[in-house]
Every structure is written in C-alpha cells, then in structure tokens.
Amino acid sequence: MDSRAAGRYAVMMTDEVLWSQAGTEKHRRILDAALEMFAEQGYAGTATSEIARKAGVSEAAIFRHYKTKKDLLIGVVAPVLRVIAPALIADIKEILSRRYPDLRTFVTALVRDRVAFVRRHHRVLRIAMQELPFHPEIRAIVDEVFVRELFTPASETIADLQERGELMELAPELVMRTIISLTAGHAVHRYFLRAGVAFDEPAETELLIRLVTKALGPERQ
C-alpha cells in the first residue's frame, strides 16, 4: 500500500468503509443496522428480523445479500478490518523502523495514535472482540491482518532497546503482547464498558504510556 492510500484509509470511519462495500442504499441500511445492533446487543442477542426492522427492509432482503446471519456478521467485520488494518500496520511498521533513544519514546509513538484508531472504529472492534472466542472465521481475520504482520518487524526495535538497557529482557512477542494487552484493556474500558461517559483522553493516554513504560522498563536490583 502506498503512503497516500495508507493515509486515506487511516482516517476513514467504519461507516465509510461499510458504505463503500454496499451497492445500493438498501444494502447500506442493512450494514448500518447490523453494525449498530451487533455492537450493542452482540451477535447471539440480535435477530435478523430486528436488523431488518431497524434498516426498514424485509428480512428476505437481508438474505438476498447474505445466506446466513453469520455471513452478515462477517460482512460487517471483515471489510473494515481488511481495509483499515493495512493502513494501521503500515503506520506501525514505520514506527518500528525507527531507532528510539529510550523506552518511553518508543511506547509513546506506538500507543498514542492507536488510541485514536480504536475511537474511530470502536463499534466494529467491539464486535470482533465479543465474537472472537466463538467464531474461528473472525479469529482468522484478526490473525491475518494484525498478528502475523507485526511481530517480525518489532523484534529488531525491541532488541535494540534491550541492548541499551532500556527494556526488560523479554521475548519480542511477549513485549508486543504486553503493550497490546494494556492498550486493549484501556480501550475496552473507555470505549466499550464506559462508552458515552466523558473523560480526559490526553490525560488517560499519558497515564497508559507511563504504565506501559514502567511495566516493561529494565528490572532494577
């Protein structure tokens, strides 16, 4: 993906990606309704009849586009992850290609814009996280577009920080898993569990950076 395409996709909202997949206004309403209801009620708690009612279409109209409810779920999640993720990964790979003076600078570069990414796409990410344990198709998409692409380029940056005594001696995959886990935990609380509650995002992002830096800093005797 070239830098112009990456930049364009990086700032797209979830709705824009889904709308680009819809051939008709009716199809667009189906995707909008499914996105909202799967995010709010979960896959198991949402009936296609409810989606049809919210979209203002017949249930048969849904099944003209998607053979099953699961196909509709994948139709909501997969396009967004596969369109947006390459831009995110290109951005992270660029971050991982730099040399950092210290761990805090590295963590700041890695975390700060990822919080904004979660904010833009919190509904589809919420669906993906909710349904990850139950649908191997979603696990495969997440593994394909996020996990495999990031651990290899991270290794060199992590090794460089470790050689200079800035980072705890851990396997690169464990370092990245720790950063992702802490960042994801922050995102789940702020955008999923406490959605709609006002908060100071810059201050909380700064706190997250401090916590990650402290958790991964060199062990002191």
PDB file of C-alpha atoms in Angstrom:
ATOM      1  CA  MET A   1       0.000   0.000   0.000  1.00  0.00           C
ATOM      2  CA  ASP A   2       1.471   3.398  -0.965  1.00  0.00           C
ATOM      3  CA  SER A   3       1.634   6.233   1.566  1.00  0.00           C
ATOM      4  CA  ARG A   4      -1.266   8.168   0.002  1.00  0.00           C
ATOM      5  CA  ALA A   5      -3.587   5.152   0.152  1.00  0.00           C
ATOM      6  CA  ALA A   6      -2.477   4.352   3.693  1.00  0.00           C
ATOM      7  CA  GLY A   7      -3.158   7.919   4.767  1.00  0.00           C
ATOM      8  CA  ARG A   8      -6.616   7.884   3.196  1.00  0.00           C
ATOM      9  CA  TYR A   9      -7.646   4.596   4.804  1.00  0.00           C
ATOM     10  CA  ALA A  10      -6.130   5.550   8.158  1.00  0.00           C
ATOM     11  CA  VAL A  11      -8.645   8.354   8.639  1.00  0.00           C
ATOM     12  CA  MET A  12     -11.712   6.586   7.219  1.00  0.00           C
ATOM     13  CA  MET A  13     -14.506   5.863   9.655  1.00  0.00           C
ATOM     14  CA  THR A  14     -16.096   2.430   9.973  1.00  0.00           C
ATOM     15  CA  ASP A  15     -19.306   3.671   8.300  1.00  0.00           C
ATOM     16  CA  GLU A  16     -17.385   4.922   5.269  1.00  0.00           C
ATOM     17  CA  VAL A  17     -15.720   1.554   4.760  1.00  0.00           C
ATOM     18  CA  LEU A  18     -19.014  -0.317   5.012  1.00  0.00           C
ATOM     19  CA  TRP A  19     -20.773   2.125   2.685  1.00  0.00           C
ATOM     20  CA  SER A  20     -18.048   1.543   0.091  1.00  0.00           C
ATOM     21  CA  GLN A  21     -18.990  -2.168   0.141  1.00  0.00           C
ATOM     22  CA  ALA A  22     -22.717  -1.551  -0.365  1.00  0.00           C
ATOM     23  CA  GLY A  23     -24.049  -1.471  -3.905  1.00  0.00           C
ATOM     24  CA  THR A  24     -27.425   0.038  -3.011  1.00  0.00           C
ATOM     25  CA  GLU A  25     -28.975   2.307  -0.408  1.00  0.00           C
ATOM     26  CA  LYS A  26     -30.944  -0.666   0.970  1.00  0.00           C
ATOM     27  CA  HIS A  27     -27.751  -2.704   1.387  1.00  0.00           C
ATOM     28  CA  ARG A  28     -26.135   0.247   3.136  1.00  0.00           C
ATOM     29  CA  ARG A  29     -29.027   0.459   5.615  1.00  0.00           C
ATOM     30  CA  ILE A  30     -28.693  -3.266   6.346  1.00  0.00           C
ATOM     31  CA  LEU A  31     -24.979  -2.896   7.121  1.00  0.00           C
ATOM     32  CA  ASP A  32     -25.575   0.199   9.268  1.00  0.00           C
ATOM     33  CA  ALA A  33     -28.268  -1.560  11.284  1.00  0.00           C
ATOM     34  CA  ALA A  34     -26.223  -4.750  11.689  1.00  0.00           C
ATOM     35  CA  LEU A  35     -23.164  -2.792  12.829  1.00  0.00           C
ATOM     36  CA  GLU A  36     -25.145  -0.926  15.466  1.00  0.00           C
ATOM     37  CA  MET A  37     -27.105  -3.894  16.764  1.00  0.00           C
ATOM     38  CA  PHE A  38     -24.241  -6.422  16.830  1.00  0.00           C
ATOM     39  CA  ALA A  39     -22.132  -3.847  18.724  1.00  0.00           C
ATOM     40  CA  GLU A  40     -24.879  -3.088  21.256  1.00  0.00           C
ATOM     41  CA  GLN A  41     -26.537  -6.487  21.697  1.00  0.00           C
ATOM     42  CA  GLY A  42     -23.964  -8.995  20.494  1.00  0.00           C
ATOM     43  CA  TYR A  43     -24.342 -11.500  17.685  1.00  0.00           C
ATOM     44  CA  ALA A  44     -26.306 -14.079  19.673  1.00  0.00           C
ATOM     45  CA  GLY A  45     -28.639 -11.436  21.101  1.00  0.00           C
ATOM     46  CA  THR A  46     -29.582  -9.940  17.731  1.00  0.00           C
ATOM     47  CA  ALA A  47     -32.153 -11.469  15.372  1.00  0.00           C
ATOM     48  CA  THR A  48     -32.101 -10.768  11.655  1.00  0.00           C
ATOM     49  CA  SER A  49     -35.744  -9.694  11.985  1.00  0.00           C
ATOM     50  CA  GLU A  50     -34.620  -6.910  14.353  1.00  0.00           C
ATOM     51  CA  ILE A  51     -31.916  -5.812  11.910  1.00  0.00           C
ATOM     52  CA  ALA A  52     -34.455  -5.794   9.090  1.00  0.00           C
ATOM     53  CA  ARG A  53     -36.890  -3.709  11.138  1.00  0.00           C
ATOM     54  CA  LYS A  54     -34.198  -1.185  12.057  1.00  0.00           C
ATOM     55  CA  ALA A  55     -32.974  -0.999   8.460  1.00  0.00           C
ATOM     56  CA  GLY A  56     -36.528  -0.575   7.142  1.00  0.00           C
ATOM     57  CA  VAL A  57     -36.263  -3.607   4.859  1.00  0.00           C
ATOM     58  CA  SER A  58     -37.764  -7.087   4.753  1.00  0.00           C
ATOM     59  CA  GLU A  59     -35.876  -9.963   6.328  1.00  0.00           C
ATOM     60  CA  ALA A  60     -35.810 -11.541   2.867  1.00  0.00           C
ATOM     61  CA  ALA A  61     -33.802  -8.526   1.662  1.00  0.00           C
ATOM     62  CA  ILE A  62     -31.057  -9.380   4.148  1.00  0.00           C
ATOM     63  CA  PHE A  63     -30.906 -12.962   2.922  1.00  0.00           C
ATOM     64  CA  ARG A  64     -30.629 -11.808  -0.677  1.00  0.00           C
ATOM     65  CA  HIS A  65     -27.258 -10.309   0.285  1.00  0.00           C
ATOM     66  CA  TYR A  66     -26.184 -12.817   2.958  1.00  0.00           C
ATOM     67  CA  LYS A  67     -27.086 -16.512   3.088  1.00  0.00           C
ATOM     68  CA  THR A  68     -26.937 -16.669   6.899  1.00  0.00           C
ATOM     69  CA  LYS A  69     -26.750 -14.365   9.904  1.00  0.00           C
ATOM     70  CA  LYS A  70     -23.110 -15.395  10.328  1.00  0.00           C
ATOM     71  CA  ASP A  71     -22.392 -14.287   6.749  1.00  0.00           C
ATOM     72  CA  LEU A  72     -23.841 -10.887   7.703  1.00  0.00           C
ATOM     73  CA  LEU A  73     -21.587 -10.771  10.776  1.00  0.00           C
ATOM     74  CA  ILE A  74     -18.518 -11.489   8.651  1.00  0.00           C
ATOM     75  CA  GLY A  75     -19.808  -8.978   6.093  1.00  0.00           C
ATOM     76  CA  VAL A  76     -19.702  -6.285   8.770  1.00  0.00           C
ATOM     77  CA  VAL A  77     -16.373  -7.190  10.392  1.00  0.00           C
ATOM     78  CA  ALA A  78     -14.151  -8.419   7.546  1.00  0.00           C
ATOM     79  CA  PRO A  79     -14.312  -5.433   5.147  1.00  0.00           C
ATOM     80  CA  VAL A  80     -13.471  -2.927   7.882  1.00  0.00           C
ATOM     81  CA  LEU A  81     -10.560  -4.923   9.278  1.00  0.00           C
ATOM     82  CA  ARG A  82      -9.165  -5.738   5.853  1.00  0.00           C
ATOM     83  CA  VAL A  83      -9.430  -2.156   4.554  1.00  0.00           C
ATOM     84  CA  ILE A  84      -8.330  -0.302   7.679  1.00  0.00           C
ATOM     85  CA  ALA A  85      -5.756  -2.747   9.056  1.00  0.00           C
ATOM     86  CA  PRO A  86      -3.209  -2.366   6.211  1.00  0.00           C
ATOM     87  CA  ALA A  87      -3.062   1.387   6.865  1.00  0.00           C
ATOM     88  CA  LEU A  88      -2.639   0.778  10.596  1.00  0.00           C
ATOM     89  CA  ILE A  89       0.032  -1.869  10.005  1.00  0.00           C
ATOM     90  CA  ALA A  90       1.924   0.340   7.533  1.00  0.00           C
ATOM     91  CA  ASP A  91       1.919   3.092  10.158  1.00  0.00           C
ATOM     92  CA  ILE A  92       3.124   0.762  12.928  1.00  0.00           C
ATOM     93  CA  LYS A  93       5.823  -0.744  10.695  1.00  0.00           C
ATOM     94  CA  GLU A  94       7.098   2.769  10.012  1.00  0.00           C
ATOM     95  CA  ILE A  95       7.208   3.380  13.773  1.00  0.00           C
ATOM     96  CA  LEU A  96       9.047   0.089  14.293  1.00  0.00           C
ATOM     97  CA  SER A  97      11.625   1.010  11.630  1.00  0.00           C
ATOM     98  CA  ARG A  98      12.974   3.925  13.714  1.00  0.00           C
ATOM     99  CA  ARG A  99      15.626   3.906  16.422  1.00  0.00           C
ATOM    100  CA  TYR A 100      14.440   5.287  19.767  1.00  0.00           C
ATOM    101  CA  PRO A 101      16.515   6.997  22.465  1.00  0.00           C
ATOM    102  CA  ASP A 102      14.525   5.353  25.250  1.00  0.00           C
ATOM    103  CA  LEU A 103      11.585   3.074  26.000  1.00  0.00           C
ATOM    104  CA  ARG A 104       9.143   5.883  26.776  1.00  0.00           C
ATOM    105  CA  THR A 105       9.643   7.490  23.351  1.00  0.00           C
ATOM    106  CA  PHE A 106       9.008   4.117  21.686  1.00  0.00           C
ATOM    107  CA  VAL A 107       5.883   3.399  23.740  1.00  0.00           C
ATOM    108  CA  THR A 108       4.530   6.911  23.136  1.00  0.00           C
ATOM    109  CA  ALA A 109       4.950   6.553  19.366  1.00  0.00           C
ATOM    110  CA  LEU A 110       3.313   3.128  19.411  1.00  0.00           C
ATOM    111  CA  VAL A 111       0.380   3.856  21.725  1.00  0.00           C
ATOM    112  CA  ARG A 112      -0.801   7.409  21.132  1.00  0.00           C
ATOM    113  CA  ASP A 113      -2.331   7.130  17.660  1.00  0.00           C
ATOM    114  CA  ARG A 114      -3.585   3.595  18.321  1.00  0.00           C
ATOM    115  CA  VAL A 115      -5.996   5.046  20.886  1.00  0.00           C
ATOM    116  CA  ALA A 116      -7.393   7.336  18.166  1.00  0.00           C
ATOM    117  CA  PHE A 117      -7.747   4.321  15.868  1.00  0.00           C
ATOM    118  CA  VAL A 118      -9.840   2.497  18.470  1.00  0.00           C
ATOM    119  CA  ARG A 119     -12.024   5.578  18.926  1.00  0.00           C
ATOM    120  CA  ARG A 120     -12.770   5.758  15.181  1.00  0.00           C
ATOM    121  CA  HIS A 121     -13.596   2.062  14.859  1.00  0.00           C
ATOM    122  CA  HIS A 122     -14.806   1.159  18.343  1.00  0.00           C
ATOM    123  CA  ARG A 123     -18.061  -0.479  17.190  1.00  0.00           C
ATOM    124  CA  VAL A 124     -16.541  -2.954  14.749  1.00  0.00           C
ATOM    125  CA  LEU A 125     -13.651  -3.647  17.137  1.00  0.00           C
ATOM    126  CA  ARG A 126     -16.168  -4.288  19.898  1.00  0.00           C
ATOM    127  CA  ILE A 127     -17.952  -6.824  17.685  1.00  0.00           C
ATOM    128  CA  ALA A 128     -14.661  -8.505  16.770  1.00  0.00           C
ATOM    129  CA  MET A 129     -13.600  -8.775  20.416  1.00  0.00           C
ATOM    130  CA  GLN A 130     -17.004 -10.028  21.561  1.00  0.00           C
ATOM    131  CA  GLU A 131     -17.203 -12.706  18.895  1.00  0.00           C
ATOM    132  CA  LEU A 132     -13.517 -13.713  18.746  1.00  0.00           C
ATOM    133  CA  PRO A 133     -13.944 -16.725  21.097  1.00  0.00           C
ATOM    134  CA  PHE A 134     -16.947 -18.085  19.200  1.00  0.00           C
ATOM    135  CA  HIS A 135     -16.164 -17.664  15.502  1.00  0.00           C
ATOM    136  CA  PRO A 136     -12.939 -19.105  14.026  1.00  0.00           C
ATOM    137  CA  GLU A 137     -13.565 -17.028  10.905  1.00  0.00           C
ATOM    138  CA  ILE A 138     -13.093 -13.819  12.915  1.00  0.00           C
ATOM    139  CA  ARG A 139     -10.035 -15.209  14.726  1.00  0.00           C
ATOM    140  CA  ALA A 140      -8.505 -15.993  11.336  1.00  0.00           C
ATOM    141  CA  ILE A 141      -9.132 -12.440  10.086  1.00  0.00           C
ATOM    142  CA  VAL A 142      -7.600 -10.874  13.209  1.00  0.00           C
ATOM    143  CA  ASP A 143      -4.579 -13.190  12.971  1.00  0.00           C
ATOM    144  CA  GLU A 144      -4.173 -12.450   9.258  1.00  0.00           C
ATOM    145  CA  VAL A 145      -4.444  -8.667   9.358  1.00  0.00           C
ATOM    146  CA  PHE A 146      -2.883  -7.851  12.743  1.00  0.00           C
ATOM    147  CA  VAL A 147      -0.798 -10.509  14.454  1.00  0.00           C
ATOM    148  CA  ARG A 148       1.378 -12.010  11.721  1.00  0.00           C
ATOM    149  CA  GLU A 149       2.365  -8.675  10.249  1.00  0.00           C
ATOM    150  CA  LEU A 150       3.652  -7.017  13.395  1.00  0.00           C
ATOM    151  CA  PHE A 151       5.787  -9.358  15.461  1.00  0.00           C
ATOM    152  CA  THR A 152       8.683  -9.750  12.981  1.00  0.00           C
ATOM    153  CA  PRO A 153       9.423  -6.028  12.414  1.00  0.00           C
ATOM    154  CA  ALA A 154       9.028  -5.394  16.148  1.00  0.00           C
ATOM    155  CA  SER A 155      11.871  -7.755  17.015  1.00  0.00           C
ATOM    156  CA  GLU A 156      14.717  -5.510  15.801  1.00  0.00           C
ATOM    157  CA  THR A 157      13.419  -2.398  17.573  1.00  0.00           C
ATOM    158  CA  ILE A 158      12.891  -4.335  20.790  1.00  0.00           C
ATOM    159  CA  ALA A 159      16.346  -5.951  20.574  1.00  0.00           C
ATOM    160  CA  ASP A 160      17.953  -2.517  20.102  1.00  0.00           C
ATOM    161  CA  LEU A 161      16.233  -1.127  23.222  1.00  0.00           C
ATOM    162  CA  GLN A 162      17.213  -4.236  25.186  1.00  0.00           C
ATOM    163  CA  GLU A 163      20.861  -3.973  24.144  1.00  0.00           C
ATOM    164  CA  ARG A 164      20.959  -0.418  25.506  1.00  0.00           C
ATOM    165  CA  GLY A 165      19.354  -1.432  28.796  1.00  0.00           C
ATOM    166  CA  GLU A 166      16.093   0.458  28.128  1.00  0.00           C
ATOM    167  CA  LEU A 167      13.806  -2.561  28.052  1.00  0.00           C
ATOM    168  CA  MET A 168      13.316  -5.670  30.166  1.00  0.00           C
ATOM    169  CA  GLU A 169      14.850  -8.834  28.734  1.00  0.00           C
ATOM    170  CA  LEU A 170      11.725 -10.499  27.376  1.00  0.00           C
ATOM    171  CA  ALA A 171      10.922 -12.238  24.099  1.00  0.00           C
ATOM    172  CA  PRO A 172       9.821  -9.656  21.489  1.00  0.00           C
ATOM    173  CA  GLU A 173       6.452 -11.376  21.095  1.00  0.00           C
ATOM    174  CA  LEU A 174       5.823 -11.071  24.847  1.00  0.00           C
ATOM    175  CA  VAL A 175       6.765  -7.378  24.778  1.00  0.00           C
ATOM    176  CA  MET A 176       4.298  -6.705  21.965  1.00  0.00           C
ATOM    177  CA  ARG A 177       1.603  -8.801  23.633  1.00  0.00           C
ATOM    178  CA  THR A 178       2.036  -6.792  26.832  1.00  0.00           C
ATOM    179  CA  ILE A 179       1.738  -3.465  25.003  1.00  0.00           C
ATOM    180  CA  ILE A 180      -1.287  -4.681  23.032  1.00  0.00           C
ATOM    181  CA  SER A 181      -2.952  -6.136  26.148  1.00  0.00           C
ATOM    182  CA  LEU A 182      -2.577  -2.963  28.212  1.00  0.00           C
ATOM    183  CA  THR A 183      -3.671  -0.742  25.323  1.00  0.00           C
ATOM    184  CA  ALA A 184      -6.628  -3.013  24.519  1.00  0.00           C
ATOM    185  CA  GLY A 185      -7.651  -3.101  28.178  1.00  0.00           C
ATOM    186  CA  HIS A 186      -7.671   0.695  28.263  1.00  0.00           C
ATOM    187  CA  ALA A 187      -9.721   0.795  25.047  1.00  0.00           C
ATOM    188  CA  VAL A 188     -12.244  -1.775  26.277  1.00  0.00           C
ATOM    189  CA  HIS A 189     -12.882   0.218  29.447  1.00  0.00           C
ATOM    190  CA  ARG A 190     -13.099   3.631  27.807  1.00  0.00           C
ATOM    191  CA  TYR A 191     -14.915   2.887  24.549  1.00  0.00           C
ATOM    192  CA  PHE A 192     -16.890  -0.266  25.312  1.00  0.00           C
ATOM    193  CA  LEU A 193     -17.718  -0.504  29.021  1.00  0.00           C
ATOM    194  CA  ARG A 194     -17.891   3.275  29.653  1.00  0.00           C
ATOM    195  CA  ALA A 195     -18.991   4.420  26.197  1.00  0.00           C
ATOM    196  CA  GLY A 196     -20.641   7.822  26.319  1.00  0.00           C
ATOM    197  CA  VAL A 197     -19.035   8.848  29.626  1.00  0.00           C
ATOM    198  CA  ALA A 198     -16.902  11.990  29.309  1.00  0.00           C
ATOM    199  CA  PHE A 199     -13.194  11.618  30.083  1.00  0.00           C
ATOM    200  CA  ASP A 200      -9.869  13.381  29.558  1.00  0.00           C
ATOM    201  CA  GLU A 201      -8.411  11.351  26.696  1.00  0.00           C
ATOM    202  CA  PRO A 202      -4.951  13.042  26.582  1.00  0.00           C
ATOM    203  CA  ALA A 203      -4.501  12.592  30.345  1.00  0.00           C
ATOM    204  CA  GLU A 204      -5.600   8.959  30.275  1.00  0.00           C
ATOM    205  CA  THR A 205      -3.419   8.217  27.250  1.00  0.00           C
ATOM    206  CA  GLU A 206      -0.457   9.737  29.104  1.00  0.00           C
ATOM    207  CA  LEU A 207      -1.224   7.521  32.098  1.00  0.00           C
ATOM    208  CA  LEU A 208      -1.366   4.467  29.826  1.00  0.00           C
ATOM    209  CA  ILE A 209       2.047   5.358  28.351  1.00  0.00           C
ATOM    210  CA  ARG A 210       3.519   5.714  31.837  1.00  0.00           C
ATOM    211  CA  LEU A 211       2.097   2.373  32.944  1.00  0.00           C
ATOM    212  CA  VAL A 212       3.362   0.509  29.864  1.00  0.00           C
ATOM    213  CA  THR A 213       6.804   2.113  30.210  1.00  0.00           C
ATOM    214  CA  LYS A 214       7.001   1.188  33.898  1.00  0.00           C
ATOM    215  CA  ALA A 215       5.795  -2.365  33.248  1.00  0.00           C
ATOM    216  CA  LEU A 216       8.409  -3.023  30.554  1.00  0.00           C
ATOM    217  CA  GLY A 217      11.348  -0.987  31.860  1.00  0.00           C
ATOM    218  CA  PRO A 218      14.558  -2.749  32.933  1.00  0.00           C
ATOM    219  CA  GLU A 219      14.390  -4.672  36.183  1.00  0.00           C
ATOM    220  CA  ARG A 220      16.170  -2.847  38.998  1.00  0.00           C
ATOM    221  CA  GLN A 221      18.209  -4.710  41.579  1.00  0.00           C
TER     222      GLN A 221
END
